[in-house]
XYZ file of C-alpha atoms in Angstrom:
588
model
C 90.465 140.559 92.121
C 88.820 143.286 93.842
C 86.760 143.514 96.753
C 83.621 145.376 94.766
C 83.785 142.678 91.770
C 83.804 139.676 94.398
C 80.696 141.446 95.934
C 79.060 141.967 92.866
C 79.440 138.652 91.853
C 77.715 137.697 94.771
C 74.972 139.386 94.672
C 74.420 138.160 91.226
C 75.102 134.433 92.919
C 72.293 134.976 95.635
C 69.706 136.777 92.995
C 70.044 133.804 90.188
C 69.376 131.070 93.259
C 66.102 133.269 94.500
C 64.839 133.753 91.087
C 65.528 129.766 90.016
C 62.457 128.621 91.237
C 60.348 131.015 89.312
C 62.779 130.994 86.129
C 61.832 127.180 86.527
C 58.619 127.171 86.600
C 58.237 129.360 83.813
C 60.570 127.328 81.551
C 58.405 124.361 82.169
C 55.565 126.279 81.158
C 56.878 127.179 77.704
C 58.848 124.038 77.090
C 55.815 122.803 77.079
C 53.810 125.238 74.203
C 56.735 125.565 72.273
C 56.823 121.489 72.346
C 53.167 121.133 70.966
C 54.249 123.945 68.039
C 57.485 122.632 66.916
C 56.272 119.041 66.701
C 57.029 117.163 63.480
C 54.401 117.628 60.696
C 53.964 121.081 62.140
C 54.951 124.880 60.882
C 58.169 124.992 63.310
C 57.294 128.465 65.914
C 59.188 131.943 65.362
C 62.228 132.912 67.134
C 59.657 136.147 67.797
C 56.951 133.543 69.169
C 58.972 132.068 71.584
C 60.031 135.234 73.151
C 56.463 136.037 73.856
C 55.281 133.122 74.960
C 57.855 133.261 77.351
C 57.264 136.471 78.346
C 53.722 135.708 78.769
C 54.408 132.722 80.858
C 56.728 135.352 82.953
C 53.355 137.266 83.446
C 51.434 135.098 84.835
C 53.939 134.927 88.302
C 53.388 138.618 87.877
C 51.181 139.128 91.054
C 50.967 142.224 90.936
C 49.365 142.447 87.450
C 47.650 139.503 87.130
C 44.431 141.144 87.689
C 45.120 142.821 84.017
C 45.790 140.199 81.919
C 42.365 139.513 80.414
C 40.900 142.852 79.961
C 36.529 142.357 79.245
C 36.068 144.360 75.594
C 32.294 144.301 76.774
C 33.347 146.435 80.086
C 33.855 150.278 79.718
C 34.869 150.481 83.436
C 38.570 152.158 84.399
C 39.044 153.228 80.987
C 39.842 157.113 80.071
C 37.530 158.804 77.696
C 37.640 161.935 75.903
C 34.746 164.455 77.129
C 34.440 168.272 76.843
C 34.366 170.319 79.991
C 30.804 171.951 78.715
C 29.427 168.062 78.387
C 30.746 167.627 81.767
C 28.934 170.861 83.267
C 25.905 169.804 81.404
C 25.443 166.134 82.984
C 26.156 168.029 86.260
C 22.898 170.235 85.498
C 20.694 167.622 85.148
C 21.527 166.864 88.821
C 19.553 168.615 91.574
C 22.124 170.261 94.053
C 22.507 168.062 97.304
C 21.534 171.309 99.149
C 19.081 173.647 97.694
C 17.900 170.889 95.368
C 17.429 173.510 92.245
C 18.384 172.038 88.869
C 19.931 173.528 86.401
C 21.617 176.007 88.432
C 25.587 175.208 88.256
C 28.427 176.455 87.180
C 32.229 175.266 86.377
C 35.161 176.938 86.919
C 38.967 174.894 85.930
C 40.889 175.647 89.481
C 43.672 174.214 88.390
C 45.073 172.600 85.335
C 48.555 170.759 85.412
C 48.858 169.090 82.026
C 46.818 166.739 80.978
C 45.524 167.062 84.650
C 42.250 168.856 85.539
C 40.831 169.805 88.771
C 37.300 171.465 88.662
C 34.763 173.244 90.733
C 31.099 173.367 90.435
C 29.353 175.877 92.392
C 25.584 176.555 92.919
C 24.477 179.639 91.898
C 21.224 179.473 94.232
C 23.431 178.786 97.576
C 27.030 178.425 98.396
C 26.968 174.572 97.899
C 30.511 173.359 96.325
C 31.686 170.270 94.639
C 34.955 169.024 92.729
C 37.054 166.557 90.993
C 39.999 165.666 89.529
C 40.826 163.440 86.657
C 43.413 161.604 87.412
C 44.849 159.307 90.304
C 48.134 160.825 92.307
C 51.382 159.136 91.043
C 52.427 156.519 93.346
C 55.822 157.079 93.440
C 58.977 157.731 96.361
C 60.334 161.084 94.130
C 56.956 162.604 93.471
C 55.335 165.677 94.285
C 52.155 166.764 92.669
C 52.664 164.399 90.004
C 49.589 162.554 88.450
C 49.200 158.631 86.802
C 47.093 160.788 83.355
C 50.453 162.618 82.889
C 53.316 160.213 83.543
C 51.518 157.472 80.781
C 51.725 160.536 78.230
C 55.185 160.404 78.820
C 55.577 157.399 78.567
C 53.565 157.024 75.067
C 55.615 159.407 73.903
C 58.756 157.680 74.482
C 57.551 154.551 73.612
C 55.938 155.919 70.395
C 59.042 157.499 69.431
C 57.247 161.334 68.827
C 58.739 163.381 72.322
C 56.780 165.785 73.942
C 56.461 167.889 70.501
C 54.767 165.101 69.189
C 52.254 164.256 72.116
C 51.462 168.112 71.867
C 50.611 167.850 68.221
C 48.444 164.389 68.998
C 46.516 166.523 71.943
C 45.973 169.739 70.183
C 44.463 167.767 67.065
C 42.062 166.221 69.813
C 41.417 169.762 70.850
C 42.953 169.063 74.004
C 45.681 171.626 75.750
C 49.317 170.941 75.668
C 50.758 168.287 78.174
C 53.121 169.689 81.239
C 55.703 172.352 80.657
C 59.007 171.238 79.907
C 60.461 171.801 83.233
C 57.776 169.106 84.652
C 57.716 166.694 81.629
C 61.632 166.709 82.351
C 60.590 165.260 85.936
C 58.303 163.318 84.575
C 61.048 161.958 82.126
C 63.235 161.125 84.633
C 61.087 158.700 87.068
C 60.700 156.929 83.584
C 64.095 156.691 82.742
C 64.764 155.194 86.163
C 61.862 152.796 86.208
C 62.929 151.646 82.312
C 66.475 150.886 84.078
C 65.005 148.784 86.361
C 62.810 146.527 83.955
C 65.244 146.326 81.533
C 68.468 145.653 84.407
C 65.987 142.490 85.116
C 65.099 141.527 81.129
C 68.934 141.881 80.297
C 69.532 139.411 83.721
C 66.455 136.668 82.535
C 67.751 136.983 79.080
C 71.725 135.591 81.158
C 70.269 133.391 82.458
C 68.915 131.618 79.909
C 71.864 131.790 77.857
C 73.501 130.062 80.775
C 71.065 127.462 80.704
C 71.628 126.712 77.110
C 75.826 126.628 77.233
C 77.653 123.611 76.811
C 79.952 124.741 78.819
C 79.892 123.466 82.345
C 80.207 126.502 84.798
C 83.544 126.913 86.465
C 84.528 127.152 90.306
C 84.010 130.976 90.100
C 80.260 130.215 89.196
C 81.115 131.618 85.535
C 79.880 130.386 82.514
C 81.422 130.605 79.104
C 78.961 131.216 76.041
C 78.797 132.045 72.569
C 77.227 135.830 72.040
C 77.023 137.800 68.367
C 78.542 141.650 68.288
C 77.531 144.295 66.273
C 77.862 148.009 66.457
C 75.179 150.992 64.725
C 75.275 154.907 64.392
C 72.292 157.699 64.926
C 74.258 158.646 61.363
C 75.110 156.057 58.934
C 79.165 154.829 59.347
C 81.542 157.204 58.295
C 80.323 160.027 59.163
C 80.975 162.105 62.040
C 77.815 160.775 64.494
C 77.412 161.746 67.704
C 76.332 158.909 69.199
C 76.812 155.155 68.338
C 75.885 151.785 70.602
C 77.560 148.884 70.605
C 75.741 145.786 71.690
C 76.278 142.299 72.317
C 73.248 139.248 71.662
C 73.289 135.763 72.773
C 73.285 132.582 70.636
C 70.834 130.873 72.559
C 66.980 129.647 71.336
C 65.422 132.167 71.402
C 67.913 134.888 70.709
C 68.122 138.058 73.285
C 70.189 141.179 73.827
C 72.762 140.561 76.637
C 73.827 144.213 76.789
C 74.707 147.296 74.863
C 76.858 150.603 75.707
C 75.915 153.642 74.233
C 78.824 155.960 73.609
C 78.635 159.827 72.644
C 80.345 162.450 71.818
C 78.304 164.941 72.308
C 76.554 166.892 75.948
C 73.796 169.136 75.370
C 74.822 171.042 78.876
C 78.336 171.693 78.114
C 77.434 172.647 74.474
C 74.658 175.629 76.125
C 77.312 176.216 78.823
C 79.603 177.190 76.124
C 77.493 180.007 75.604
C 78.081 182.334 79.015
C 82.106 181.070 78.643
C 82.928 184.210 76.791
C 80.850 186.443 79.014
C 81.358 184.836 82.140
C 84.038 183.085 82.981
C 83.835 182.369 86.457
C 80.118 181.452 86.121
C 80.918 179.318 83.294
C 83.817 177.601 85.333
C 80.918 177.046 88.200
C 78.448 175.600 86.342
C 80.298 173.104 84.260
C 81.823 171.975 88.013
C 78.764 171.700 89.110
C 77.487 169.931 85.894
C 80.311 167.158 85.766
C 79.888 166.263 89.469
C 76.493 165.232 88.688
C 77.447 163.582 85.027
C 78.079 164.595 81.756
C 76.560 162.539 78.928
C 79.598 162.803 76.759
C 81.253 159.120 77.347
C 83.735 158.968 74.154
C 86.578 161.436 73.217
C 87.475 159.111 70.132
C 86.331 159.064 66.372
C 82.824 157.631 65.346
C 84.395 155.285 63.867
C 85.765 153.672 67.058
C 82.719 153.591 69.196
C 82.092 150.309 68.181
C 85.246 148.886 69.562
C 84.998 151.149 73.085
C 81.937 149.854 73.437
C 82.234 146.339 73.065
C 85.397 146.503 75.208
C 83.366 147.708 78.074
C 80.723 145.512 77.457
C 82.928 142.591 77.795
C 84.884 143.915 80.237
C 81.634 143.895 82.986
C 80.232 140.433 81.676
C 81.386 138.737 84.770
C 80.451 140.971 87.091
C 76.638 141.810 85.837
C 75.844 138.135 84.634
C 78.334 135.913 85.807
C 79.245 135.231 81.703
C 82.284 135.345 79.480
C 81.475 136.041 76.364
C 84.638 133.511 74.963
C 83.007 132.965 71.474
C 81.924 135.953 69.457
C 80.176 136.378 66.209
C 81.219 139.568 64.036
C 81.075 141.359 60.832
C 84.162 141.917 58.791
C 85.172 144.950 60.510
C 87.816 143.790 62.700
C 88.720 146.192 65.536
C 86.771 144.533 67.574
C 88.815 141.929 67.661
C 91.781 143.809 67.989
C 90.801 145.656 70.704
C 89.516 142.701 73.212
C 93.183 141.844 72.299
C 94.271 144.424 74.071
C 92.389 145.032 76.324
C 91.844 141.456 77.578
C 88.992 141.488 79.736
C 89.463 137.682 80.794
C 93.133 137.973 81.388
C 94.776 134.859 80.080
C 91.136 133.442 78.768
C 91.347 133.387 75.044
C 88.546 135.102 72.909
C 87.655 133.260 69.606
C 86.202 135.109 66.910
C 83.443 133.485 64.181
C 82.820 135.056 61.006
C 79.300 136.332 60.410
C 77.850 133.936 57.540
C 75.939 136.684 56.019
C 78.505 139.000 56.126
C 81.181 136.761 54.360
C 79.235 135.105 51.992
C 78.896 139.208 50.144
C 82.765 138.605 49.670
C 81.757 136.501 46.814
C 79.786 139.674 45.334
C 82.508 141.900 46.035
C 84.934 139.409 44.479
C 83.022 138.171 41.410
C 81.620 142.172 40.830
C 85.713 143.331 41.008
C 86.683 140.764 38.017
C 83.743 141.589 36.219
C 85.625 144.906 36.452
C 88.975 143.990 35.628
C 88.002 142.199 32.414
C 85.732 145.502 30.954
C 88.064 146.386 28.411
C 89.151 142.303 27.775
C 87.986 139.840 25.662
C 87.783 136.340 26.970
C 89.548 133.061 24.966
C 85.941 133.103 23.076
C 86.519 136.176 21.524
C 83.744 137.999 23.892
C 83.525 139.566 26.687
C 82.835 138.771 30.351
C 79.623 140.615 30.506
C 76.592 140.670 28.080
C 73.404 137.979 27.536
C 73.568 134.134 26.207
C 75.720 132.753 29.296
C 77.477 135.596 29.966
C 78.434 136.792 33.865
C 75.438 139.464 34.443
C 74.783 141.130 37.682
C 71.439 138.843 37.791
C 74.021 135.761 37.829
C 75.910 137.461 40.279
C 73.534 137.179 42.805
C 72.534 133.718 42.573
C 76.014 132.782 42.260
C 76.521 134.738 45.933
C 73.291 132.996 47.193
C 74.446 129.744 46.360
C 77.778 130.051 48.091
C 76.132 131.411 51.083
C 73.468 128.492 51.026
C 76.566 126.071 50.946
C 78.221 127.375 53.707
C 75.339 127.587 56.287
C 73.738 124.207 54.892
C 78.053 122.934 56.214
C 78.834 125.104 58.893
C 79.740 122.303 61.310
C 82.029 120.377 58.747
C 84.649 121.814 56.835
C 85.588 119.325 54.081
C 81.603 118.786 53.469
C 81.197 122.726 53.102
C 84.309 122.630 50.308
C 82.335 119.883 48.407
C 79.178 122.046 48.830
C 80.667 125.387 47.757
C 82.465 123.881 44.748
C 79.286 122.252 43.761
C 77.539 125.516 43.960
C 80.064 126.665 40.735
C 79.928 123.790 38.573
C 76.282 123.478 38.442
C 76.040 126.754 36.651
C 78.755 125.231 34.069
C 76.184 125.321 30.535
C 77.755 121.764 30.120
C 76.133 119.987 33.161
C 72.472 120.392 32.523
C 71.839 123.131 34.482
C 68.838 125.854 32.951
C 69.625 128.051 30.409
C 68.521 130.806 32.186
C 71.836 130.394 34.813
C 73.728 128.637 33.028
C 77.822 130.248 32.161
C 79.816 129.301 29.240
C 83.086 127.633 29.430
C 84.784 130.710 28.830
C 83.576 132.609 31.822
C 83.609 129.752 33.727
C 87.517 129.396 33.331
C 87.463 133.459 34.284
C 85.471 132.309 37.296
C 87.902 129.625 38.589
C 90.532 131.827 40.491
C 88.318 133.737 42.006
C 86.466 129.895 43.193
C 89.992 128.747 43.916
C 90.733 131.719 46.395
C 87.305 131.766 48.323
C 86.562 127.714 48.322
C 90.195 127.058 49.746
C 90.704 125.780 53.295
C 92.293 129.359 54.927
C 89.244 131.196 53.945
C 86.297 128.835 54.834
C 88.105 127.574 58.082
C 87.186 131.065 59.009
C 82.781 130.487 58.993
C 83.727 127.041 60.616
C 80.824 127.190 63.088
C 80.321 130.563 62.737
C 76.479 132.229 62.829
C 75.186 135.555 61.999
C 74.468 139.227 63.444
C 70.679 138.794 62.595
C 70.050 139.656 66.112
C 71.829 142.628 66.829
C 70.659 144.147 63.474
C 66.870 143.644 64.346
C 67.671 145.061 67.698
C 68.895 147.949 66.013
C 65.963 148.594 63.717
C 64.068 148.683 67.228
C 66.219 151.103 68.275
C 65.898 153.427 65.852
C 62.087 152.971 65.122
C 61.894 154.749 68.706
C 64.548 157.269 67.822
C 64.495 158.206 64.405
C 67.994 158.702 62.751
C 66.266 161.499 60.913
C 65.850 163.558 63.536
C 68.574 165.046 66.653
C 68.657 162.976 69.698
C 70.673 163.753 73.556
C 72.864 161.259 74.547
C 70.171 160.537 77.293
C 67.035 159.814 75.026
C 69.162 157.615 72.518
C 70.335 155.499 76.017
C 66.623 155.237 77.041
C 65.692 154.389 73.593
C 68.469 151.630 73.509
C 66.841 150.497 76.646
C 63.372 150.186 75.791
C 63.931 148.409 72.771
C 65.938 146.140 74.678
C 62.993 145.200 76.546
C 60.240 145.069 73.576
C 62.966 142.609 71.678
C 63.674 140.018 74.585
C 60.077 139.981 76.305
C 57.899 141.991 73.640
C 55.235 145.160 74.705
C 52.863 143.321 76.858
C 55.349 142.242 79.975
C 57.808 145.101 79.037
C 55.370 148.366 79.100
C 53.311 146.682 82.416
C 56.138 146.191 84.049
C 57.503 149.715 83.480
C 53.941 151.556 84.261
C 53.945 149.504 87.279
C 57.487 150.934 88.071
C 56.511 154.305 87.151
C 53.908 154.127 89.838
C 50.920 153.610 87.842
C 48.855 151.524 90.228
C 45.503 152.441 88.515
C 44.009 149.386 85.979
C 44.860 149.507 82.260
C 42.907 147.644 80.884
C 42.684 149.266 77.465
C 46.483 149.779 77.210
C 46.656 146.210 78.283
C 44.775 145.200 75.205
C 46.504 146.951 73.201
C 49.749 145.845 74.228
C 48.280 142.385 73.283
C 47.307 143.350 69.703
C 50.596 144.250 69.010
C 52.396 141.656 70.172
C 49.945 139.649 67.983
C 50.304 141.419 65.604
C 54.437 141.031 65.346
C 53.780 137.268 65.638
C 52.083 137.764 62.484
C 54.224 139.806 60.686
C 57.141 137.168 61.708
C 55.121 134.327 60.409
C 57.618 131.784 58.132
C 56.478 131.587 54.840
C 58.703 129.156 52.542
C 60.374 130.154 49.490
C 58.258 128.950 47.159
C 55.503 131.100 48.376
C 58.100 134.165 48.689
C 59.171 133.722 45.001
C 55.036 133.309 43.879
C 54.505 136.706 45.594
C 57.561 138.390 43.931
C 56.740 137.380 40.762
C 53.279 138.349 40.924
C 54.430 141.578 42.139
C 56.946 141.631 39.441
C 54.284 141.111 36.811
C 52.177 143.286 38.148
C 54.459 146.193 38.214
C 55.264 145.333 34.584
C 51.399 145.723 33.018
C 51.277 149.011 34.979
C 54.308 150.311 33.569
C 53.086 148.889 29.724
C 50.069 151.232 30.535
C 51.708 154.498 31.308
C 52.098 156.756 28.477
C 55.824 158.449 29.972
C 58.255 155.783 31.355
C 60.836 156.407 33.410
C 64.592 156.575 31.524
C 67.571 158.387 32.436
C 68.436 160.670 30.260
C 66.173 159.527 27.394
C 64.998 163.244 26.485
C 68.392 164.695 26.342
């Protein structure tokens, strides 16, 4: 074992005993809330719910922000507002000048303009009095160097609304206001935020540890390692299979509420060496300079492999640090049906003799039943059935309506079991005979004896023993999928990304899915060295964590399947109205 891991570990050690008494605390806080919500006769809270209350329990040790929390909507004070520079000039007109005393008698001129940054001089034209002012604080921050608070939050709304500096330009020239920094300074700008976001979310990622640790019933070992349970999925800027550039792998924990743990992002693709390629023809020497020069400092291509194997790099090296950044082994994983993950850790064995188990996602499996019941449907196209008829067609035949219910049900009867094998068996069988037409069931799902029969293998294969031991205790990838979706909400897959953006983007939504906007974007202004008050991006923060509380709100099924089928009915006396209806090929 090496002398840096040993250190590393450590550290770790020392910062989980400093922070315990806080982490504490704060846990006895929530327990607390999410106690009076989840008691019985109650609407049990959101997974999304309890991550914000914690996180707003985590705020309130915030000393540093506290001051913020409760913005006054009645107060207008420390809030920017949008004012021409003529309005400006003509409130300073009204004004008699502190040294002639004329009124009436000023003028502007903009001295300088960085930005969104404005520094302006009024001058009396009756004596040589002079007065000016800037609109923004100085950045408070170690790197800086004429760098302003106004301009580092537009940088910062643009990453975190997804648009880049092309879109902030096309928000500000719509508000007739001039362009933000050149690129040269936005890319300074850019990079105190990417350092700050490492920070916050190097300290969500740890929280988000150490809860999982908390929650594992596994005791920890004499190494101060615990072993937990954690869900793996990979996603592409493209969709799989084709040749993508960039793909992250990421890893969530199993613990209530769910968090990302950590993610890699892998790429094959550096936007240096690809414009260095350029001189290479012409220049040689310069070319062999530059990309020296360029590698010493880091290149953002990370992956030499196919797209397709990102997923398994990734989660190798993921796994592979575990002990070192959170004192974890991940010994229990979660995964799709795509199985080079597993092979891989395999291989690679980042535990050394510690064995890695791996679960079956339920979600994922239970779609084998649609792939299975969707191929015989197939097979017996040109086939009649010992009825005389075939598979398909109405009057308790196999339809791609029955299909689907068939593949809910089997899912339903698997998670409903997934502690007990022999009770999931019972369930999943039960989930096929009550669509046989002779037990009763409803017409409207009900199979004939015929198909039924046709049915049975396929029953046979996927209710035996070997297959379900496989979801025994498994879980699901629900996590790492809505992760994803945050990922690419702030860097659209429709659009080309660096290496370096889709990394911070992978970051940031890190942060908004374990501690949602209101801790996560304070914390990372305050980083930024934004020391000004916020109170209006404060409340807004608020709103839209309120907002995705809302959104996440449990409805039950019954309601779900009311709404559907009003929609459904809806949709239906629309389309009875409309004088052309859509059909393929009907005019042809």
């Amino acid at each position: 074992m090496g002398k840096t891991y040993i250190s590393k570990r450590l550290q770790n050690q020392k910062s989980r005993l400093e922070s315990s008494k806080t982490t504490n605390s704060i846990k006895s806080t929530v327990r607390t809330v999410v106690e009076d919500l989840t008691i019985i006769g109650t609407r049990p809270i959101t997974t999304t719910a309890k991550k914000l209350k914690l996180s707003r329990a985590q705020l309130v040790t915030e000393s540093t922000i506290a001051d913020d929390l409760a913005p006054n909507d009645d107060s207008f004070n420390n809030v920017n507002i949008i004012v021409g520079i003529e309005t400006i000039l003509s409130l300073v007109n009204k004004m008699s000048c502190p040294s002639c005393h004329c009124i009436g008698n000023m003028s502007q001129k903009v001295a300088q303009r960085r930005g969104l940054l404005y520094h302006i001089k009024f001058s009396c034209l009756s004596c040589s009095f002079e007065t000016a002012f800037t609109n923004s604080s100085q950045l408070v921050h170690s790197s800086t160097s004429r760098m302003d608070e106004l301009n580092m939050m537009a940088c910062a709304a643009a990453n975190v609304a997804g648009i880049k500096r092309t879109g902030m330009t096309t928000i500000l020239g719509m508000l007739n206001i001039l362009p933000p920094v050149q690129i040269e300074n936005w890319n300074r700008y850019q990079k105190i935020y990417s350092s700050a976001l490492d920070v916050v979310k190097d300290d969500s990622l740890r929280r988000a540890a150490d809860e999982a640790a908390e929650q594992s019933s596994e005791p920890v070992d004499h190494e101060g390692i615990t072993n937990i349970k954690v869900s793996i999925d990979g996603t592409w800027l493209t969709r799989r299979g084709h040749s993508s550039l960039h793909g992250i792998a990421t890893v969530c924990s199993t613990a209530d509420p769910t968090k990302v743990l950590d993610f890699e992002c892998l790429s094959r693709y550096c936007s240096t060496c690809s414009g260095l390629l350029g001189i290479k023809e012409h220049s040689p020497e310069t070319y062999e300079r530059l990309l020296a020069e360029h590698l010493k400092n880091g290149c953002q291509q990370n992956h030499l492999g196919s797209s397709a194997g990102m997923e398994a790099a990734g989660i190798v090296k993921v796994f592979c640090r575990s002990e070192a950044k959170h004192l974890l082994r991940y010994t229990t994983f979660v995964a799709d049906g795509d199985v080079n993950n597993e092979r891989a850790l395999i291989d690679a064995q980042p535990y050394g003799d510690t064995p890695i188990q791996r679960l079956q996602c339920i979600n994922h499996f239970s779609k084998r039943m649609r792939t299975a019941l969707e191929t015989l449907k197939k097979d017996y196209r040109d086939k009649k059935l010992e009825d005389g008829l075939p598979i398909g067609g109405r009057n308790g035949r196999l339809t791609d309506d029955k299909i689907h219910r068939l593949t809910v049900c089997y899912g339903s009867a698997i998670r409903s079991n997934v502690n007990d094998l022999e009770a999931m068996k019972v369930a999943c069988w039960n989930s096929f005979r009550q669509h046989d037409s002779t037990s009763g069931v409803a017409k409207k799902y009900s199979l004939v004896p015929a198909v039924m029969n046709a049915l049975r293998p396929v029953y046979d294969k996927m209710c035996s023993t070997e297959v379900l031991s496989k979801v025994v205790e498994g879980g699901n990838t629900n996590p790492n999928e809505s992760y994803h979706s945050y990922i690419w909400s702030l860097c659209p897959k429709t659009r080309f990304h660096t290496a370096n953006y889709v990394r911070d983007s992978a970051s940031l939504a890190a942060m908004l899915y374990n501690d949602g906007h209101q801790l996560s974007i304070t914390k990372l202004l305050r980083q930024c060295g934004i020391q000004s008050p916020i109170p209006a991006c404060i409340r807004m923060l608020i709103m839209t964590d309120n907002e995705r509380i809302k959104v996440q709100k449990p409805k039950t099924k019954t309601k779900k399947q009311k709404q559907r089928n009003q929609r459904l009915l809806v949709e239906q006396r629309l389309n009875q109205k409309e004088k052309y209806n859509y059909a393929t090929g009907a005019f042809d």
